[in-house]
Amino acid sequence: MHRTKVRVLEDVLDANGTIARANRADFDRARVTVVNLMSAPGAGKTTLLERVLGGLDGVRAGVLEGDVQSSLDADRIARLHIPVTQINTAPGFGGECHLDANMVRSALPSLPLDELDLLVIENVGNLVCPAEFRVGEDVRAMIVSVTEGEDKPLKYPLMFRACDLVIVNKIDLLPHLDFDVDKLLYHIEAVHPGVERMLVSARTGEGLDEVREWLVRAVKREPVPA
Amino acid sequence: MHRTKVRVLEDVLDANGTIARANRADFDRARVTVVNLMSAPGAGKTTLLERVLGGLDGVRAGVLEGDVQSSLDADRIARLHIPVTQINTAPGFGGECHLDANMVRSALPSLPLDELDLLVIENVGNLVCPAEFRVGEDVRAMIVSVTEGEDKPLKYPLMFRACDLVIVNKIDLLPHLDFDVDKLLYHIEAVHPGVERMLVSARTGEGLDEVREWLVRAVKREPVPA
């Protein structure tokens, strides 16, 4: 049974890769940079986006919200008056635990791609499967919160390896935790040597300028030849 | 494609149910009560087990540790000098995001079931798929940490509905968070009316007696007729 299951899932990943490339071609044509933002539930993805997307100088941003159920996050982002579309994964299978390229593709018609420079895709809160499904993004970023413990890179190495940026969030809570930031950074370096890291508090705003600059740099990539 | 995918996954769940029932029969024969413990990554499952399993009067406990990779949690539990077995889900598919009945079944020979009254299965940190795969457990408990935000029951309703006990952890951090416990409890009640809830801090020990009593009550169930 196990071997069959693996083969089925490999087929699913192959199909996903084909659709992801189609998404990427559409994004390139519209000259929109796409960031796939991932984390465990409650690490602060939406709060971070609320804080950074308002202050992106000259960058027209939009958001695609992935959740098993509810439109709570999309409602929060909509208050920033930027384009936002919600994808609910619940109809899939009692709730898919990740976005796949086909879900993202089905949402594209509802987004004004030609009017955007940056599209952030906020994935379902999960440190495993989102890392396995490309959705057509240019870059991947993840958030790990200091309340989650220093061992997370060792327990979920694929997620840390798959990302171009690791944002360490909730550092305002450090005085109240038994948490060793150096140990976390050491473990991140062990599973993904040289990956860019930022220490932030989405709540107090500390470190968020660095995230904004990273996003602006991601957008200012050279245009794709026609 | 989507319809095919759903059908394949329904087959997977059917096969899982069959193996889960076989596990349950083995557990019943050995008179061991099995708790499936679930949460998001970093919510405090292992820390809670470290604190409560030592002090369970007259109950012989064992642990089955589920992780994508590493044996960090099993190593922590082993220090309590109780039987512990690690299941790594990484070989499955770049890392399965949940335990299934077959993974648990493959680990049973390494556990001294006849010498246990209680087996806690610590699932992979994930609020989606673990709720969909029964593994042969008697009862299910989940931990939600107050650092994760009050909206989690609305965003991951299946997990909250599937559990017999919701443990709200890290309440020692409440003075440092913008977090409304009543709002969380209200949302838990909305998705799973009447479910048992406990407010605890695995770090300070607050509320853990209640968890210990719940575990002892779970074990003292009437023996299954032969």
XYZ file of C-alpha atoms in Angstrom:
452
model
C 0.000 0.000 0.000
C 2.742 2.401 0.967
C 4.507 2.229 -2.404
C 1.241 2.907 -4.264
C 0.522 5.861 -2.083
C 3.906 7.421 -2.751
C 3.426 6.969 -6.493
C -0.016 8.617 -6.411
C 1.412 11.559 -4.528
C 4.302 11.880 -6.966
C 1.742 12.123 -9.759
C -0.055 14.828 -7.809
C 3.224 16.745 -7.450
C 3.993 16.388 -11.175
C 0.571 17.774 -12.106
C 1.083 20.531 -9.560
C 4.421 21.503 -11.124
C 2.828 21.869 -14.559
C 0.111 24.192 -13.261
C 2.648 26.119 -11.154
C 4.650 26.858 -14.314
C 1.484 28.128 -16.035
C 0.792 30.402 -13.044
C 4.367 31.674 -13.146
C 4.064 32.480 -16.867
C 0.927 34.520 -16.142
C 2.648 36.336 -13.277
C 5.673 37.108 -15.454
C 3.477 38.432 -18.262
C 1.722 40.756 -15.804
C 5.119 41.745 -14.302
C 3.984 40.891 -10.810
C 6.404 39.451 -8.260
C 4.892 36.679 -6.200
C 5.906 35.787 -2.633
C 4.681 32.553 -1.059
C 4.465 33.257 2.710
C 4.341 30.249 5.014
C 4.398 29.440 8.741
C 2.805 27.378 11.489
C -0.681 28.452 12.610
C -0.562 31.639 14.652
C 3.040 32.621 13.874
C 1.859 36.039 12.717
C 1.595 36.000 8.905
C -1.492 38.206 8.699
C -0.336 40.614 11.386
C 3.000 41.009 9.585
C 1.246 41.694 6.280
C -1.078 44.220 7.940
C 1.976 46.065 9.216
C 4.270 45.975 6.174
C 1.997 46.163 3.123
C 0.636 49.598 4.024
C 4.091 51.152 4.038
C 5.588 49.822 0.800
C 6.666 52.939 -1.045
C 5.540 52.908 -4.669
C 4.727 49.191 -4.687
C 1.181 48.168 -5.584
C 0.535 45.072 -3.461
C -2.224 42.458 -3.409
C -2.829 39.392 -1.259
C -4.153 35.908 -1.860
C -5.328 34.421 1.442
C -5.266 30.661 1.928
C -7.228 29.158 4.817
C -8.990 25.880 5.458
C -12.072 27.822 6.440
C -13.304 31.390 7.189
C -12.420 34.723 5.582
C -11.087 36.287 8.780
C -7.630 37.003 7.369
C -8.941 38.379 4.076
C -11.252 40.683 6.034
C -8.259 42.008 7.997
C -6.225 42.621 4.830
C -9.198 44.251 3.061
C -9.102 47.017 5.675
C -5.789 48.113 4.132
C -7.726 48.863 0.924
C -5.575 46.609 -1.208
C -6.881 43.826 -3.488
C -7.376 40.572 -1.584
C -8.922 37.231 -2.531
C -9.691 34.373 -0.164
C -9.159 30.724 -1.076
C -10.834 28.226 1.262
C -9.336 24.745 1.014
C -12.167 23.096 2.994
C -14.119 21.709 -0.007
C -11.078 19.662 -1.048
C -10.969 16.895 1.518
C -12.324 17.896 4.890
C -9.762 20.679 4.487
C -6.530 20.649 2.504
C -3.540 21.537 4.674
C -1.794 23.586 1.964
C -2.393 25.637 -1.158
C -1.606 23.942 -4.450
C -1.011 25.474 -7.874
C -4.524 24.643 -9.069
C -6.198 26.424 -6.143
C -4.070 29.495 -6.831
C -4.857 29.262 -10.564
C -8.590 29.184 -9.874
C -8.250 32.426 -7.911
C -6.262 34.353 -10.550
C -9.283 35.703 -12.481
C -10.451 37.517 -9.347
C -7.148 39.402 -8.987
C -6.215 42.549 -10.968
C -2.742 41.186 -11.792
C -1.957 43.956 -14.296
C -2.449 46.557 -11.580
C -0.075 44.871 -9.111
C 3.693 44.880 -8.608
C 3.623 42.412 -5.736
C 1.311 39.557 -4.845
C 1.746 37.890 -1.468
C 0.203 34.433 -1.203
C -0.467 33.702 2.461
C -0.452 29.919 2.658
C -2.380 27.693 5.077
C -0.728 27.603 8.511
C 1.361 24.408 8.395
C 5.098 23.659 8.473
C 4.977 20.502 6.323
C 3.026 20.277 3.057
C 3.039 23.933 1.911
C 6.807 23.524 1.360
C 6.144 20.656 -1.074
C 3.708 22.440 -3.390
C 5.028 25.229 -5.603
C 2.255 27.577 -6.687
C 4.150 29.659 -9.267
C 5.869 31.998 -6.815
C 9.162 33.855 -7.417
C 10.356 33.653 -3.832
C 9.364 31.976 -0.596
C 9.432 33.392 2.890
C 8.534 31.791 6.186
C 7.833 33.042 9.681
C 8.875 31.165 12.797
C 7.750 32.547 16.128
C 10.008 32.478 19.189
C 7.144 30.919 21.155
C 7.452 27.741 19.052
C 10.793 26.554 20.475
C 14.338 26.475 19.092
C 14.027 22.979 17.604
C 11.651 23.728 14.735
C 14.327 23.818 11.930
C 15.411 20.303 12.935
C 11.842 18.985 13.056
C 10.583 20.640 9.853
C 13.797 20.953 7.782
C 12.150 20.979 4.337
C 10.215 24.156 5.157
C 13.348 25.968 6.338
C 15.319 24.731 3.310
C 12.617 25.695 0.808
C 12.554 29.351 1.846
C 14.630 32.332 0.676
C 13.923 34.267 3.857
C 13.270 33.202 7.445
C 11.510 35.823 9.582
C 11.820 35.226 13.332
C 8.742 36.867 14.851
C 7.429 37.856 18.322
C 10.856 38.873 19.655
C 9.032 41.282 22.003
C 8.123 38.152 24.027
C 11.751 37.038 24.511
C 12.077 38.438 28.050
C 9.157 36.216 29.104
C 10.290 32.943 27.482
C 12.925 30.288 28.098
C 14.119 30.702 24.542
C 17.642 30.942 23.132
C 17.615 32.919 19.855
C 21.209 31.940 19.089
C 20.233 28.283 19.295
C 17.369 28.842 16.825
C 19.679 30.716 14.414
C 22.267 27.954 14.750
C 19.644 25.342 13.827
C 18.407 27.439 10.872
C 22.003 27.717 9.623
C 22.450 23.955 10.036
C 19.518 23.040 7.774
C 19.822 25.983 5.333
C 23.327 27.477 5.350
C 23.444 31.154 4.429
C 19.689 31.734 4.260
C 18.656 35.326 4.964
C 17.155 35.819 8.461
C 15.402 38.740 10.147
C 14.391 39.225 13.778
C 11.128 41.133 14.079
C 8.107 41.872 16.203
C 5.048 42.389 14.049
C 3.339 43.633 17.206
C 5.782 46.415 18.141
C 7.068 47.041 14.613
C 10.679 46.219 15.476
C 12.619 44.974 12.446
C 9.765 45.467 9.974
C 11.685 48.038 7.897
C 14.039 45.239 6.945
C 11.093 43.107 5.757
C 9.736 46.026 3.722
C 13.148 46.543 2.090
C 13.358 42.833 1.263
C 9.942 42.977 -0.422
C 10.861 46.111 -2.393
C 14.125 44.447 -3.517
C 12.155 41.340 -4.585
C 9.883 43.528 -6.721
C 12.730 45.494 -8.345
C 14.010 42.422 -10.163
C 14.899 42.835 -13.794
C 11.842 42.625 -16.057
C 11.440 39.306 -17.853
C 12.264 39.573 -21.605
C 9.105 39.367 -23.735
C -8.296 16.191 -11.764
C -9.865 17.475 -8.574
C -12.581 14.807 -8.471
C -10.019 12.017 -8.988
C -7.888 13.401 -6.217
C -10.774 13.430 -3.749
C -11.618 9.820 -4.653
C -8.014 8.653 -4.157
C -7.926 10.330 -0.773
C -11.247 8.774 0.241
C -9.723 5.372 -0.541
C -6.736 6.274 1.616
C -9.082 7.189 4.483
C -11.048 3.938 4.076
C -7.854 1.876 4.257
C -6.769 3.954 7.238
C -10.027 3.239 9.065
C -9.565 -0.517 8.637
C -6.047 -0.432 10.099
C -7.154 1.928 12.890
C -9.772 -0.633 13.960
C -7.092 -3.358 14.037
C -4.909 -1.114 16.219
C -7.834 -0.443 18.523
C -8.504 -4.172 18.905
C -4.857 -4.706 19.911
C -5.019 -1.834 22.401
C -8.248 -3.197 23.904
C -6.771 -6.678 24.240
C -3.774 -5.233 26.087
C -6.118 -3.046 28.207
C -4.207 0.087 27.318
C -6.016 3.412 26.930
C -4.744 5.425 23.980
C -4.788 9.225 23.756
C -4.077 10.937 20.429
C -2.508 14.309 21.333
C -2.483 16.978 18.636
C -1.589 20.661 18.194
C 0.146 23.167 15.952
C 3.962 23.079 15.963
C 5.378 24.505 19.175
C 2.130 24.574 21.170
C 3.787 22.587 23.954
C 2.797 18.919 23.535
C 6.163 17.485 24.620
C 6.614 19.929 27.490
C 3.129 19.082 28.767
C 3.871 15.346 28.597
C 7.196 15.855 30.384
C 5.343 17.568 33.204
C 2.261 15.343 33.588
C 3.424 11.801 32.798
C 5.881 11.688 35.693
C 3.159 12.389 38.255
C 0.420 9.962 37.202
C -0.275 7.997 40.347
C -0.391 4.266 39.676
C -0.680 4.645 35.899
C 1.987 3.014 33.741
C 2.389 5.370 30.777
C 4.182 5.103 27.444
C 4.566 7.497 24.528
C 4.630 7.156 20.761
C 6.318 10.211 19.256
C 5.379 11.339 15.755
C 7.650 13.788 13.937
C 8.558 14.477 10.332
C 12.207 14.210 11.278
C 14.520 13.976 14.340
C 14.126 12.134 17.626
C 14.363 15.242 19.790
C 10.979 14.750 21.444
C 11.519 11.015 22.078
C 14.858 11.849 23.689
C 13.121 14.308 26.033
C 10.453 11.761 27.004
C 13.050 8.986 27.468
C 14.542 11.028 30.308
C 11.352 10.286 32.284
C 12.317 6.591 32.130
C 9.067 5.544 30.491
C 8.759 3.498 27.275
C 8.927 5.732 24.186
C 9.107 4.983 20.461
C 9.768 7.513 17.702
C 7.983 7.407 14.339
C 9.556 9.593 11.648
C 7.163 10.371 8.800
C 9.898 11.749 6.503
C 10.368 8.608 4.354
C 6.713 8.795 3.260
C 6.659 11.735 0.910
C 9.219 14.410 1.698
C 7.532 14.236 5.103
C 3.954 13.256 5.927
C 2.160 15.975 7.879
C 0.292 13.544 10.146
C 0.422 10.070 11.649
C -1.796 7.476 10.035
C -2.986 4.134 11.398
C -0.415 2.181 9.404
C 2.531 4.173 10.799
C 1.230 3.574 14.325
C 0.683 -0.122 13.559
C 4.281 -0.488 12.365
C 5.493 0.912 15.700
C 3.385 -1.373 17.926
C 5.897 -4.273 18.105
C 8.430 -1.937 19.706
C 6.065 -1.003 22.550
C 5.459 -3.167 25.664
C 1.656 -2.765 25.405
C 0.918 -5.382 28.065
C 2.945 -3.393 30.589
C 1.104 -0.118 29.942
C -2.166 1.388 31.179
C -1.868 4.520 29.062
C -0.272 5.221 25.694
C -0.066 8.823 24.520
C 0.472 9.238 20.799
C 2.030 12.651 20.179
C 1.024 13.485 16.621
C 2.931 15.624 14.098
C 2.479 19.350 14.811
C -0.329 20.342 12.441
C -3.900 21.578 12.913
C -5.325 20.052 9.716
C -4.655 16.468 8.625
C -4.024 14.765 12.001
C -7.730 15.351 12.747
C -8.679 13.370 9.633
C -6.699 10.186 10.362
C -7.837 7.996 13.241
C -5.017 5.782 14.507
C -6.977 3.499 16.875
C -7.123 5.902 19.823
C -9.791 5.931 22.559
C -9.805 9.686 23.039
C -8.352 12.750 21.407
C -6.924 15.831 23.042
C -5.503 18.980 21.513
C -3.427 21.868 22.756
C -3.911 25.414 21.557
C -1.453 28.020 22.778
C -2.571 31.539 23.670
C 0.231 32.876 21.453
C -1.591 31.538 18.381
C -4.499 33.997 18.404
C -8.176 33.687 19.338
C -9.342 32.806 15.825
C -7.879 29.294 15.535
C -11.140 27.370 16.243
C -12.798 29.222 13.358
C -9.887 28.581 10.988
C -9.289 24.925 11.897
C -12.764 23.804 13.038
C -12.342 20.087 12.259
C -9.459 19.776 14.741
C -11.437 21.448 17.529
C -14.532 19.336 16.726
C -12.586 16.061 16.592
C -11.186 16.390 20.119
C -12.638 15.355 23.485
C -10.462 17.831 25.369
C -9.026 21.232 24.444
C -6.039 22.309 26.537
C -5.303 26.044 26.374
C -1.578 26.348 27.091
C 0.983 29.090 27.872
C -1.430 31.120 30.026
C 1.640 32.422 31.913
C 2.233 34.632 28.839
C -1.214 36.280 28.953
C -0.006 39.484 30.678
C 2.373 40.043 27.731
C -0.077 39.375 24.870
C -3.005 41.152 23.238
C -5.100 38.047 23.721
C -8.677 37.658 24.924
C -9.143 34.206 26.541
C -12.926 34.638 26.677
C -12.980 35.184 22.924
C -11.001 31.963 22.351
C -13.339 29.997 24.671
C -16.347 31.510 22.888
C -14.973 30.354 19.511
C -14.196 26.872 20.872
C -17.785 26.640 22.166
C -19.093 27.797 18.777
C -17.387 25.007 16.810
C -17.626 22.278 19.499
C -20.404 23.017 22.014
C -19.785 21.537 25.447
C -16.262 20.245 24.807
C -14.116 20.017 27.942
C -11.519 22.806 28.222
C -8.590 23.417 30.569
C -6.399 26.490 30.999
C -2.818 25.535 31.803
C 0.807 26.587 31.721
C 3.048 23.622 31.074
C 5.943 25.920 31.976
C 4.779 26.998 35.452
C 2.668 23.916 36.147
C -0.564 25.870 36.588
C -3.621 23.749 35.777
C -1.681 20.533 35.140
C -3.372 18.662 38.004
C -6.584 18.891 36.025
C -4.859 17.331 32.997
C -3.468 14.521 35.168
C -6.945 13.845 36.588
C -8.411 13.751 33.083
C -5.803 11.187 32.007
C -6.397 9.037 35.095
C -10.168 9.168 34.453
C -9.576 8.141 30.820
C -7.575 5.121 31.997
C -10.130 4.028 34.616
C -12.710 3.154 31.958
C -14.532 -0.111 32.365
C -12.554 -3.055 30.967
C -13.691 -4.219 27.552
C -15.525 -7.602 27.728
C -13.425 -10.418 26.268
